[in-house]
PDB file of C-alpha atoms and ligand atoms in Angstrom:
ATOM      1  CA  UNK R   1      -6.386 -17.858  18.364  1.00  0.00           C
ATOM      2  CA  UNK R   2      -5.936 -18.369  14.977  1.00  0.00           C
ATOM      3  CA  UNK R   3      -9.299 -19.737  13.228  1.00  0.00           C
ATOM      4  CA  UNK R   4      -7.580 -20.671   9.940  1.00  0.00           C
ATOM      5  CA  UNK R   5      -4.089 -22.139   9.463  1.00  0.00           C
ATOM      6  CA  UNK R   6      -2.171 -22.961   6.441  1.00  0.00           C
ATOM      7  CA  UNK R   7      -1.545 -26.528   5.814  1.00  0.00           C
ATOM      8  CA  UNK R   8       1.620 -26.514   4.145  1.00  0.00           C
ATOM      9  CA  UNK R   9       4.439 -23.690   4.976  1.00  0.00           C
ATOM     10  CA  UNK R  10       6.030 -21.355   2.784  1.00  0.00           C
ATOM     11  CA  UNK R  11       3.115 -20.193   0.900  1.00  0.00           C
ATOM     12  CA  UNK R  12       3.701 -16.521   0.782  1.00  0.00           C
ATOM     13  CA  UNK R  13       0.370 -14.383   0.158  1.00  0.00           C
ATOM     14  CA  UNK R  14       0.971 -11.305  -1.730  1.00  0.00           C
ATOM     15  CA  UNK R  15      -0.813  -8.075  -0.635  1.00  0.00           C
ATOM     16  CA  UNK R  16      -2.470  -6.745  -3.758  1.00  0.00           C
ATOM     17  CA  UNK R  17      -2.108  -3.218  -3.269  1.00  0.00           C
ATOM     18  CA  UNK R  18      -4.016  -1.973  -6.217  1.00  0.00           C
ATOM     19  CA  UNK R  19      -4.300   1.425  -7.042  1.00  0.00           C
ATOM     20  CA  UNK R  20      -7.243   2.775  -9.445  1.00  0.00           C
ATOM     21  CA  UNK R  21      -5.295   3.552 -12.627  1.00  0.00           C
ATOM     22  CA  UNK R  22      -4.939   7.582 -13.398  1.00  0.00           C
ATOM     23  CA  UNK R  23      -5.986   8.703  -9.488  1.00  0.00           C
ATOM     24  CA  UNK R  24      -2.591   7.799  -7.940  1.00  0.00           C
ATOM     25  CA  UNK R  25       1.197   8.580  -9.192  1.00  0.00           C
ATOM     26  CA  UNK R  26       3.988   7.404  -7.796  1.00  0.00           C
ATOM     27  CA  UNK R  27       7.303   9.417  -7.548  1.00  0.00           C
ATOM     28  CA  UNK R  28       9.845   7.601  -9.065  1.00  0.00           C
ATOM     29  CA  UNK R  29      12.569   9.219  -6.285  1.00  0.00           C
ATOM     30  CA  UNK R  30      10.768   8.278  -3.238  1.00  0.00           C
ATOM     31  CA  UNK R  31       8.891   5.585  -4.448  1.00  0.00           C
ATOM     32  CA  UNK R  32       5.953   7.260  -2.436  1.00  0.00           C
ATOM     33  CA  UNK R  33       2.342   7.489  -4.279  1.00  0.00           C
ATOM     34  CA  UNK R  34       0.562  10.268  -4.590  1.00  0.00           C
ATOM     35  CA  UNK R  35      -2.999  11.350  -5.170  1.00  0.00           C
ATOM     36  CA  UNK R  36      -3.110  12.987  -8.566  1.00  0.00           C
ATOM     37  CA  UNK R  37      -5.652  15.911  -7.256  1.00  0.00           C
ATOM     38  CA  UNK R  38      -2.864  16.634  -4.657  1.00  0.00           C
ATOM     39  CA  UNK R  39       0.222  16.749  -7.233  1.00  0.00           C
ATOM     40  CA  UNK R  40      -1.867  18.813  -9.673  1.00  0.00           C
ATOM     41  CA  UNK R  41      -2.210  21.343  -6.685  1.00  0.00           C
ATOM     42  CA  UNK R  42       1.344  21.402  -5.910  1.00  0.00           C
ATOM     43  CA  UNK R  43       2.671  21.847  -9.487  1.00  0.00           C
ATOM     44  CA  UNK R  44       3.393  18.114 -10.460  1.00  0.00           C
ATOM     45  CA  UNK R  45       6.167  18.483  -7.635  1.00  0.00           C
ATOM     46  CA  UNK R  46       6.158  15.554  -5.438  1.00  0.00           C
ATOM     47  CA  UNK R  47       5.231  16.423  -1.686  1.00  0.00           C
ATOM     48  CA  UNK R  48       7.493  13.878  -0.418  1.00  0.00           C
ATOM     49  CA  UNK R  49      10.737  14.382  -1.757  1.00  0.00           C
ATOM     50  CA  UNK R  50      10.244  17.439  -3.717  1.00  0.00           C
ATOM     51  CA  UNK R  51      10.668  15.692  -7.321  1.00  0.00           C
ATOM     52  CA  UNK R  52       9.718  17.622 -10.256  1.00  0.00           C
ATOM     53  CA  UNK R  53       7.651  14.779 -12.070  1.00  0.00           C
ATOM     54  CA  UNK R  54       7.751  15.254 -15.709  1.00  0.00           C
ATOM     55  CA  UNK R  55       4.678  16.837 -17.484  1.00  0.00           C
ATOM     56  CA  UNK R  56       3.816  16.992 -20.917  1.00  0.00           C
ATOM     57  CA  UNK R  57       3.421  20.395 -22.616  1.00  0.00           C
ATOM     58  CA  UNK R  58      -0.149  21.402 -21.601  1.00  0.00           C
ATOM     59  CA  UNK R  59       0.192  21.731 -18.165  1.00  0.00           C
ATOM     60  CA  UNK R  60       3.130  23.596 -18.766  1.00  0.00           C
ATOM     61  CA  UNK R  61       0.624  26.154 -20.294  1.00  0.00           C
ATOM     62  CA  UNK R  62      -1.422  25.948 -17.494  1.00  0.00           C
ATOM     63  CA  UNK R  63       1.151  26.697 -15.101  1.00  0.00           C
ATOM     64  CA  UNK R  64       2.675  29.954 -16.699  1.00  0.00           C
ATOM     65  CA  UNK R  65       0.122  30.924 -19.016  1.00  0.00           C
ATOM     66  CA  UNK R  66      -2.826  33.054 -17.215  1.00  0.00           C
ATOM     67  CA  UNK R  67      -6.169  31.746 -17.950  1.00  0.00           C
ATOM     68  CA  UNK R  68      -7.349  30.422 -20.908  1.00  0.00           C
ATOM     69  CA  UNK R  69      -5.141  33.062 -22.983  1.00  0.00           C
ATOM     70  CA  UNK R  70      -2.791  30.394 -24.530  1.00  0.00           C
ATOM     71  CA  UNK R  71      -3.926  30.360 -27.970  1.00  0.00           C
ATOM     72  CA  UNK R  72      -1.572  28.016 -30.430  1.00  0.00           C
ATOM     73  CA  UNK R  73      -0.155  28.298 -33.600  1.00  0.00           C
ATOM     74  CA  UNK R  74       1.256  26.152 -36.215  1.00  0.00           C
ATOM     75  CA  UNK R  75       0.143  23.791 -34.540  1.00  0.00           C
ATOM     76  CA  UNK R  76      -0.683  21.154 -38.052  1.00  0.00           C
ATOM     77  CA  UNK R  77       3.454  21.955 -39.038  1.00  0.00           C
ATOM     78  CA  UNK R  78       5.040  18.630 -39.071  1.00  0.00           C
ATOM     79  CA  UNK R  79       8.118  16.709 -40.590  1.00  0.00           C
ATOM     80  CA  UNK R  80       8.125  15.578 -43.786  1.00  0.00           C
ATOM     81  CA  UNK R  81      10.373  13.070 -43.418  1.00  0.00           C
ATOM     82  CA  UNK R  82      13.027  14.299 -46.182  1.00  0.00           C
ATOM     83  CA  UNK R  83      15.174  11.238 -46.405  1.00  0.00           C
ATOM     84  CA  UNK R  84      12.930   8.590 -46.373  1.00  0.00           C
ATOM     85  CA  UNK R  85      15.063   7.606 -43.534  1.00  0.00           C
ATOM     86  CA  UNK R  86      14.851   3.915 -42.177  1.00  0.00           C
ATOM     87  CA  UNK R  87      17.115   2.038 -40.142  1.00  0.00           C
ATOM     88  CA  UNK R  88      15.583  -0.900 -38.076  1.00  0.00           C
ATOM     89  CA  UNK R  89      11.932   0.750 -38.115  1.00  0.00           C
ATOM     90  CA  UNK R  90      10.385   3.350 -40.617  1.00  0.00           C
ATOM     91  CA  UNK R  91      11.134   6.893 -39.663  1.00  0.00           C
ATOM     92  CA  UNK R  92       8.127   7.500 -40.518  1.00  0.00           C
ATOM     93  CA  UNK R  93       6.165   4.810 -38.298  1.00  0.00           C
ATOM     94  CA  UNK R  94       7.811   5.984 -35.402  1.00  0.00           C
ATOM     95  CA  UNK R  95       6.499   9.996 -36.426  1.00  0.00           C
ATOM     96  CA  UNK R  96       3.089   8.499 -36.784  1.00  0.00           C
ATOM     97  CA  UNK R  97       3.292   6.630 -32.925  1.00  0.00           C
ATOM     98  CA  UNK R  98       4.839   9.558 -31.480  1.00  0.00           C
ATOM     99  CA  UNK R  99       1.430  11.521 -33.421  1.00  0.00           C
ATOM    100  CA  UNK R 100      -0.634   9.649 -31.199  1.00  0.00           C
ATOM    101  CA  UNK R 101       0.630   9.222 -28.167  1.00  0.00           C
ATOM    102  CA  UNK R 102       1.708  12.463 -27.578  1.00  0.00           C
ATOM    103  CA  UNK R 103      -1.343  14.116 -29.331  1.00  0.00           C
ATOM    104  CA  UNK R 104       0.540  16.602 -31.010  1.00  0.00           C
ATOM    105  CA  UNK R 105       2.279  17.243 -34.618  1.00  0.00           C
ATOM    106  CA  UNK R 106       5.611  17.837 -33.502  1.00  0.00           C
ATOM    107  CA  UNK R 107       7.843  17.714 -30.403  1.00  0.00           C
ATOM    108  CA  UNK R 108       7.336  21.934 -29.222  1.00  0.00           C
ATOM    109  CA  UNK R 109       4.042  23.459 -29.330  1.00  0.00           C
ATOM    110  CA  UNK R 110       4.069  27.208 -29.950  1.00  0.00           C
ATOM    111  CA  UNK R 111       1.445  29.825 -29.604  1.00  0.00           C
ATOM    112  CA  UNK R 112       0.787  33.335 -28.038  1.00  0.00           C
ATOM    113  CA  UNK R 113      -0.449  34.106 -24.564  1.00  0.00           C
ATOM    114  CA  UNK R 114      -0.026  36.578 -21.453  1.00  0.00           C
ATOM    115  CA  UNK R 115       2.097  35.789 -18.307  1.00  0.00           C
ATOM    116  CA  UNK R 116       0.925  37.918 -15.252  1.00  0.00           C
ATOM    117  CA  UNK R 117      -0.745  39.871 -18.374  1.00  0.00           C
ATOM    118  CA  UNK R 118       2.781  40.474 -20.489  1.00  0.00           C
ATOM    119  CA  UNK R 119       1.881  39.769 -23.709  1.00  0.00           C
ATOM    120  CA  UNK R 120       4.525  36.147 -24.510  1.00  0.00           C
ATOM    121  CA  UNK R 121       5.387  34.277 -27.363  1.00  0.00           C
ATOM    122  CA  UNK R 122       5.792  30.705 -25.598  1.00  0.00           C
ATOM    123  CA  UNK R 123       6.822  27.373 -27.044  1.00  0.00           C
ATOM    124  CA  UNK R 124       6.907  24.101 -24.796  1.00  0.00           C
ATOM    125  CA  UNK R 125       8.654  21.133 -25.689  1.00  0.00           C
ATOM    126  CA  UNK R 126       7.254  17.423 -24.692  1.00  0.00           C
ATOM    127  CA  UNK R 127       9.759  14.491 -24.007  1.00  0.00           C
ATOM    128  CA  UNK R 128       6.420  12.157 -25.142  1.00  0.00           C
ATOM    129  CA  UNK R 129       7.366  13.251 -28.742  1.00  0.00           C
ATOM    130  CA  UNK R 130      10.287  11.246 -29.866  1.00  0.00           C
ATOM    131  CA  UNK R 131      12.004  12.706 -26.960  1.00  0.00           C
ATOM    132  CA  UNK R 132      11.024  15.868 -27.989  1.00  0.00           C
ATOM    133  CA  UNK R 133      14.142  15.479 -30.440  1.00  0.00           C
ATOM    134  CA  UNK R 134      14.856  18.506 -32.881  1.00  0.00           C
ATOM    135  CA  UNK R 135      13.992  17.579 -36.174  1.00  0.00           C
ATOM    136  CA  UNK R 136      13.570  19.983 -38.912  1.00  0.00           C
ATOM    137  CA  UNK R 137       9.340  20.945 -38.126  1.00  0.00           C
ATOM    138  CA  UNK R 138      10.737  21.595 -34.434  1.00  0.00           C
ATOM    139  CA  UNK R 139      13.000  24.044 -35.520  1.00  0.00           C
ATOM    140  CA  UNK R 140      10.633  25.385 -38.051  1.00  0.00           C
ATOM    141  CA  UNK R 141       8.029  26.035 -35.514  1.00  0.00           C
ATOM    142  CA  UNK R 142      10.214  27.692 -33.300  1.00  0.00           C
ATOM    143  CA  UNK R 143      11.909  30.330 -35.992  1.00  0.00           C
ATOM    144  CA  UNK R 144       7.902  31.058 -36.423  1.00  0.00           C
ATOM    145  CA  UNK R 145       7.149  31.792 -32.993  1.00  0.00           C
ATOM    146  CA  UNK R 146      10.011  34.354 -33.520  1.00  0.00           C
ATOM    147  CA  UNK R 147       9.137  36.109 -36.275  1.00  0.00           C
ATOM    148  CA  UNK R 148       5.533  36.521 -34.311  1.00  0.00           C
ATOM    149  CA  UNK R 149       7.468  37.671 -30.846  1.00  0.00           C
ATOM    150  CA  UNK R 150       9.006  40.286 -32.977  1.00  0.00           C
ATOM    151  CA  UNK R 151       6.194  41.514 -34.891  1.00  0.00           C
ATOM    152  CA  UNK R 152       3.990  41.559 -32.275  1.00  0.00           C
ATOM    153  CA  UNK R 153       6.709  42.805 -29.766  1.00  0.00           C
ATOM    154  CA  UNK R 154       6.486  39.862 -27.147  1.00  0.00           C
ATOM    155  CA  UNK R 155       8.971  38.369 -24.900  1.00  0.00           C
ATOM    156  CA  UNK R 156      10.030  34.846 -25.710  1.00  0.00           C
ATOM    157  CA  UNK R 157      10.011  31.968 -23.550  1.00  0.00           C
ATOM    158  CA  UNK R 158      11.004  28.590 -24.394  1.00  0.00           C
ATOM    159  CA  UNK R 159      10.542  25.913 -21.903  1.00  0.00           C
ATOM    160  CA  UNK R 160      13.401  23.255 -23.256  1.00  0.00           C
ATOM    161  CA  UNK R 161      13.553  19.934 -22.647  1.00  0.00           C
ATOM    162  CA  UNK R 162      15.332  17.080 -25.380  1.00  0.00           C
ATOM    163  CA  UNK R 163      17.185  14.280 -25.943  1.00  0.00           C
ATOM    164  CA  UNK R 164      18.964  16.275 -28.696  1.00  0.00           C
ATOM    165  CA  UNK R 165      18.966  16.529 -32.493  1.00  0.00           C
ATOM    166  CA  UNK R 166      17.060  14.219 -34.470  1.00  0.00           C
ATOM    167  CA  UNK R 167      19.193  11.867 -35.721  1.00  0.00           C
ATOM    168  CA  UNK R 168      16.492  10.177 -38.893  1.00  0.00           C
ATOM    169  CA  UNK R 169      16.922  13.888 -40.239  1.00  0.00           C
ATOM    170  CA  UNK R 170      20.680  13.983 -40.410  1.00  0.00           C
ATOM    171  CA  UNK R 171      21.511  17.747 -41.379  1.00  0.00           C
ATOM    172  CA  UNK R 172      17.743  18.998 -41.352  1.00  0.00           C
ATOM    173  CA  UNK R 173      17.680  18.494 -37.859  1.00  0.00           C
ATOM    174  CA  UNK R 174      21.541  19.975 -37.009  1.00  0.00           C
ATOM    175  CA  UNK R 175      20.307  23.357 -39.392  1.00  0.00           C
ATOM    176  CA  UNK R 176      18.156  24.146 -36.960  1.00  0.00           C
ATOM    177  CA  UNK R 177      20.635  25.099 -34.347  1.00  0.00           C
ATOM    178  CA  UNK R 178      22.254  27.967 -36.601  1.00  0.00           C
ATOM    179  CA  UNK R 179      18.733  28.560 -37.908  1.00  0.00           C
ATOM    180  CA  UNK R 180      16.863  29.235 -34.259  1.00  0.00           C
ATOM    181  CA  UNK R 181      19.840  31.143 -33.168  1.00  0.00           C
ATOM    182  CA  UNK R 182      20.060  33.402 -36.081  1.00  0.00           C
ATOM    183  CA  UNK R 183      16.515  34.045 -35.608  1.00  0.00           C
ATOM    184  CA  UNK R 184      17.481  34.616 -31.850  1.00  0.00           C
ATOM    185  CA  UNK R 185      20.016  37.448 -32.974  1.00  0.00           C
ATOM    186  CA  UNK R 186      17.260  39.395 -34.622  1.00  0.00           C
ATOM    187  CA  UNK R 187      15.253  39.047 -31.717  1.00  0.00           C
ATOM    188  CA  UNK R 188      17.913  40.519 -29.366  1.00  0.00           C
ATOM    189  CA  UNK R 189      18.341  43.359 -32.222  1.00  0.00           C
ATOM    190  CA  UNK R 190      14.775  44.072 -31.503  1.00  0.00           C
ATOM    191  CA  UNK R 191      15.446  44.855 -27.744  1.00  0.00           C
ATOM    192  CA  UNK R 192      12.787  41.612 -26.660  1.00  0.00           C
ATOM    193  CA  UNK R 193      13.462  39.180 -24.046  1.00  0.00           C
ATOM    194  CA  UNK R 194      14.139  35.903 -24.269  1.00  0.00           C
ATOM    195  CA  UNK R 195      13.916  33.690 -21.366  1.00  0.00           C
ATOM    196  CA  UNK R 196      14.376  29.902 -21.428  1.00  0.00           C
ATOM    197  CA  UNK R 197      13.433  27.293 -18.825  1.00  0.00           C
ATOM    198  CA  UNK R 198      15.252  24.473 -18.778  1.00  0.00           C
ATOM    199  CA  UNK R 199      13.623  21.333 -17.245  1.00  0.00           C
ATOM    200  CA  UNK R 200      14.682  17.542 -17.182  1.00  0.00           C
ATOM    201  CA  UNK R 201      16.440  16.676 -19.255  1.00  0.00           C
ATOM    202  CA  UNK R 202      17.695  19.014 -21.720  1.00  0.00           C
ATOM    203  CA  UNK R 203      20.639  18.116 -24.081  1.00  0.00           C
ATOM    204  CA  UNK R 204      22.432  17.808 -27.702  1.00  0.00           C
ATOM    205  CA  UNK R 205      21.841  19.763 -30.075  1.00  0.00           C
ATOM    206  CA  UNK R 206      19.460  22.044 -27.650  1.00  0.00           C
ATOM    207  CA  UNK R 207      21.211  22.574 -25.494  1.00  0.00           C
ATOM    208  CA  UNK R 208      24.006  23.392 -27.981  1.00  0.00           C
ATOM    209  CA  UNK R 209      21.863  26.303 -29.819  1.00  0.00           C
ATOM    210  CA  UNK R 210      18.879  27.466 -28.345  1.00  0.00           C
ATOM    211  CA  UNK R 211      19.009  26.304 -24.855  1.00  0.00           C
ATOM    212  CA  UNK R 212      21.967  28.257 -23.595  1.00  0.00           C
ATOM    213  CA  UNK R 213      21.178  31.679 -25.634  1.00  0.00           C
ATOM    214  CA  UNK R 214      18.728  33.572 -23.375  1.00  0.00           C
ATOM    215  CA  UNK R 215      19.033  36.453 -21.767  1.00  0.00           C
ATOM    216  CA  UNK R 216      17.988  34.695 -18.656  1.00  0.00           C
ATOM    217  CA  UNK R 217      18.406  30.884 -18.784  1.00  0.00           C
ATOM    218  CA  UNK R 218      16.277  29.511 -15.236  1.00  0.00           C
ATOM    219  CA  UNK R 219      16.179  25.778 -14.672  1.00  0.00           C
ATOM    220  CA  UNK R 220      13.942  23.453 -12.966  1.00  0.00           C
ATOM    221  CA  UNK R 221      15.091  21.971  -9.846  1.00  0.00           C
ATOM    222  CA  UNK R 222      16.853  18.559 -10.470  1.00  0.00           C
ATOM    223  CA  UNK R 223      17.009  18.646 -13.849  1.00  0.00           C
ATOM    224  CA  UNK R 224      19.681  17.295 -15.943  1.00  0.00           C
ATOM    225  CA  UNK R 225      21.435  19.525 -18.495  1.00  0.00           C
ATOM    226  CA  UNK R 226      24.291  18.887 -20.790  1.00  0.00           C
ATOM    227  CA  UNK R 227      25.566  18.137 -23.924  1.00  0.00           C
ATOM    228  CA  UNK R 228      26.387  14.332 -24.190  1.00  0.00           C
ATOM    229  CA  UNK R 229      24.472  11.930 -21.445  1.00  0.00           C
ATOM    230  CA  UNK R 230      26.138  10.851 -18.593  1.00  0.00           C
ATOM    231  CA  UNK R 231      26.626   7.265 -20.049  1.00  0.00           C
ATOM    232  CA  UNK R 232      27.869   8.524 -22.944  1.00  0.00           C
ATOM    233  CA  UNK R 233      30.505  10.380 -21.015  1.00  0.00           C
ATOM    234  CA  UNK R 234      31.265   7.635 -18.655  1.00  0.00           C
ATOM    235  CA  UNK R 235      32.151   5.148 -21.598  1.00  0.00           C
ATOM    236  CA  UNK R 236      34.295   8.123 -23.206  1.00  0.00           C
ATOM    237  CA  UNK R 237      36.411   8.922 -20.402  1.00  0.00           C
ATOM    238  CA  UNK R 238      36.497   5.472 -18.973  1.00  0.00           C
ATOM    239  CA  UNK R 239      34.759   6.335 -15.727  1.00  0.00           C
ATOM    240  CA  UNK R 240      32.798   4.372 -13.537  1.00  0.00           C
ATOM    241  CA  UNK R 241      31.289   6.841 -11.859  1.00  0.00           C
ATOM    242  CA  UNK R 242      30.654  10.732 -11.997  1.00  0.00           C
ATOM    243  CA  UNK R 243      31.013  13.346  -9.918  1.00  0.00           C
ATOM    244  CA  UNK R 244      27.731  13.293  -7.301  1.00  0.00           C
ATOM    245  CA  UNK R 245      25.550  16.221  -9.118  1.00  0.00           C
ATOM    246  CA  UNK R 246      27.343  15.968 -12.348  1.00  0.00           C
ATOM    247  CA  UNK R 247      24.880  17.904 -14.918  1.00  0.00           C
ATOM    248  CA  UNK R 248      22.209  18.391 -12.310  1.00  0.00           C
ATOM    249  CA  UNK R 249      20.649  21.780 -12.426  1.00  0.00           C
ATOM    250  CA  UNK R 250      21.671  22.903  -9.015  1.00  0.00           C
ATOM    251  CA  UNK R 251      25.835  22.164 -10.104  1.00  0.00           C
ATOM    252  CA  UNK R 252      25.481  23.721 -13.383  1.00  0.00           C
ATOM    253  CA  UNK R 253      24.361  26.816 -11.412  1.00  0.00           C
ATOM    254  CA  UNK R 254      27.302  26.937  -9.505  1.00  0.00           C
ATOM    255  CA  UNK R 255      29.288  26.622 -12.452  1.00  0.00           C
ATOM    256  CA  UNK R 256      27.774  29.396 -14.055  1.00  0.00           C
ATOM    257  CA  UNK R 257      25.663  27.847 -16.678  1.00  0.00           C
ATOM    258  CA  UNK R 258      22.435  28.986 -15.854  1.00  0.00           C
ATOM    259  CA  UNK R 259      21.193  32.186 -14.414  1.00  0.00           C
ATOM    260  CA  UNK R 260      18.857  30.461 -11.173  1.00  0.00           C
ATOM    261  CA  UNK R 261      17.155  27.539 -10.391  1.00  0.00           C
ATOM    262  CA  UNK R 262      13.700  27.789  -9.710  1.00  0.00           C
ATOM    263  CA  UNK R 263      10.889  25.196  -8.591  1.00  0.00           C
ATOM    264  CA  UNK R 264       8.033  25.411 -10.831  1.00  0.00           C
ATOM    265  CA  UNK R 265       5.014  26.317  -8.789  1.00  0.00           C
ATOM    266  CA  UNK R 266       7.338  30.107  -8.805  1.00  0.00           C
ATOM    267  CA  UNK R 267       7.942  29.801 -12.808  1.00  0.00           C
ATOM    268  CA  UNK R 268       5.056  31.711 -13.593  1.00  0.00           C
ATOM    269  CA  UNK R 269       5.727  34.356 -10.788  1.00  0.00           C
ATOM    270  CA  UNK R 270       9.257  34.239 -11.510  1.00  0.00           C
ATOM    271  CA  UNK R 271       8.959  35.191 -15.286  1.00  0.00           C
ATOM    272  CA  UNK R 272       6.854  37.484 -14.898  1.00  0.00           C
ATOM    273  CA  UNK R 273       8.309  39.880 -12.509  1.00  0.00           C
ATOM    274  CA  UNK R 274      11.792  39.532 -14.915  1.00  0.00           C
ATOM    275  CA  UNK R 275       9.626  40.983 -18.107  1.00  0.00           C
ATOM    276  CA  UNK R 276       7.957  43.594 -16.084  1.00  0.00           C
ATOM    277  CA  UNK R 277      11.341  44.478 -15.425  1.00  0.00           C
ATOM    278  CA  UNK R 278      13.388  43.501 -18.187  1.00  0.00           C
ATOM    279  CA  UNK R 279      11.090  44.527 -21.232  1.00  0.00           C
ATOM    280  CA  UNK R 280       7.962  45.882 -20.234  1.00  0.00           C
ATOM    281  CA  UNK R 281       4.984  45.588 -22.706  1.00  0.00           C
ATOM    282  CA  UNK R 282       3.541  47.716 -24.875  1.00  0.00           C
ATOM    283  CA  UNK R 283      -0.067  47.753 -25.257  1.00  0.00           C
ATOM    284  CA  UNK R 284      -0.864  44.287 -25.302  1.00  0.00           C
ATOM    285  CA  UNK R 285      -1.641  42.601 -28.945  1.00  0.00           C
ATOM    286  CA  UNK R 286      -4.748  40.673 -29.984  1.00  0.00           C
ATOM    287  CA  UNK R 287      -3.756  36.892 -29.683  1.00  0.00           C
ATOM    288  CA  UNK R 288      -5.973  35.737 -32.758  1.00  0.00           C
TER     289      UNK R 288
HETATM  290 ZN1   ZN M   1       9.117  11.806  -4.232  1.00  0.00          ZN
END
């Protein structure tokens, strides 16, 4: 028996289902939620579905850099904004949001560490910087982390991710694609490694220059690599629809673009059974 009734129908009561902000995340795939403490365990990888969430560049250190040996460099390097450039917004405003939301200087953060104790030069980019564009700092910072992988004899591993060149710096941000990989060629004269992790989504002018130049090239599981987006494309060619898997990690492996696909909690593991084979370290540098 029902102790209350409604007196008029067609009052709908919504369930309030909320969720304490920064405990739960929900996978955008599956739509299922997640307890944060139980993602973070399982490499940001959704237990459901098996989607690789995106993750901003620290805990892409913490997942392939051993224990607190990450230590960063250049890390105050940032644009300059050489043209001034405005179009409906200052470039400069939007450098200044992207500052502080991502809580870095730039869109890659480079520095020095040891994975599975091989002494690495790593840089990680972060989508939450102006979709971790290239502009002419990014580019900069990379080039640096060179230099130090060859003078300290490290391997190199990028972990890629971009919306492509960085379009308020106009040629200072397409220079950095013959810049990076000239850098790259002295690297491979060197005889050091060069691994690069692609994860979603990686494209442009990345995946035009330094993206597709390592020795091994491993991609995240799902992610989408290419040159122009798939909108882009479908407006070009007049489609309405793509092939299913069309610049998805697993179909650019087939078609020989990348080396492997691997999910991230084995990243780590992965890369650090290729150096020990590939390119073995000497005795391992001081990371100040
Ligand atoms: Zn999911």
């Amino acid at each position: 028996m029902n102790w209350f009734e409604r007196m008029k129908s067609g009052i709908l009561t919504r369930i309030k289902r909320e969720l304490p902000e920064g405990i739960w995340t929900s996978c955008k795939r599956c739509g299922e939620t997640t307890y944060q403490a139980a993602l973070e365990r399982n490499a940001w990888i959704c237990p459901h579905c098996s989607n690789h969430l995106p993750i901003g560049y620290l805990k892409y250190v913490d997942l392939l850099a051993d224990n607190d040996s990450f230590v960063e460099i250049n890390a105050n390097l940032r644009t300059a904004d050489p043209l001034k450039f405005r179009d409906h917004r200052r470039y400069g405003d939007r450098i200044r949001e992207a500052r502080k939301s991502a809580s870095m200087n730039e869109a890659i953060s480079t520095g020095v560490c040891t994975v599975g104790g091989q002494p690495v030069a790593l840089g990680v980019m972060d989508m939450r910087y102006l979709t971790a564009t290239m502009g002419g700092a990014t580019g900069e910072k990379i080039s640096r982390l060179i230099d130090r992988a060859i003078d300290d004899r490290r391997s190199l591993v990028l972990v890629c991710q971009s919306g492509g060149a960085r379009m308020q710096e106009s040629t200072f941000s397409l220079m950095q694609m013959a810049k990076v990989s000239a850098r790259l060629r002295r690297l491979s004269d060197k005889g050091l490694l060069y691994a690069c992790l692609l994860t979603d989504p990686t494209y442009g002018g990345v995946t035009a220059s330094f993206a597709m130049l390592g020795d091994i090239i491993i991609a995240e599981p799902g992610a989408r690599i290419g040159f122009a987006g798939q909108s882009v494309i479908k407006q070009f060619m007049g489609l309405e629809q793509l092939p299913e898997g069309f610049q998805i990690a697993e179909n650019v492996l087939e078609h020989g673009f990348v080396d492997c696909v691997v999910p991230r909690d084995e990243l780590a593991a992965t890369l650090s059974r290729l150096i020990a084979l590939i390119a073995p370290a000497d005795p391992v540098p001081s990371t100040t």
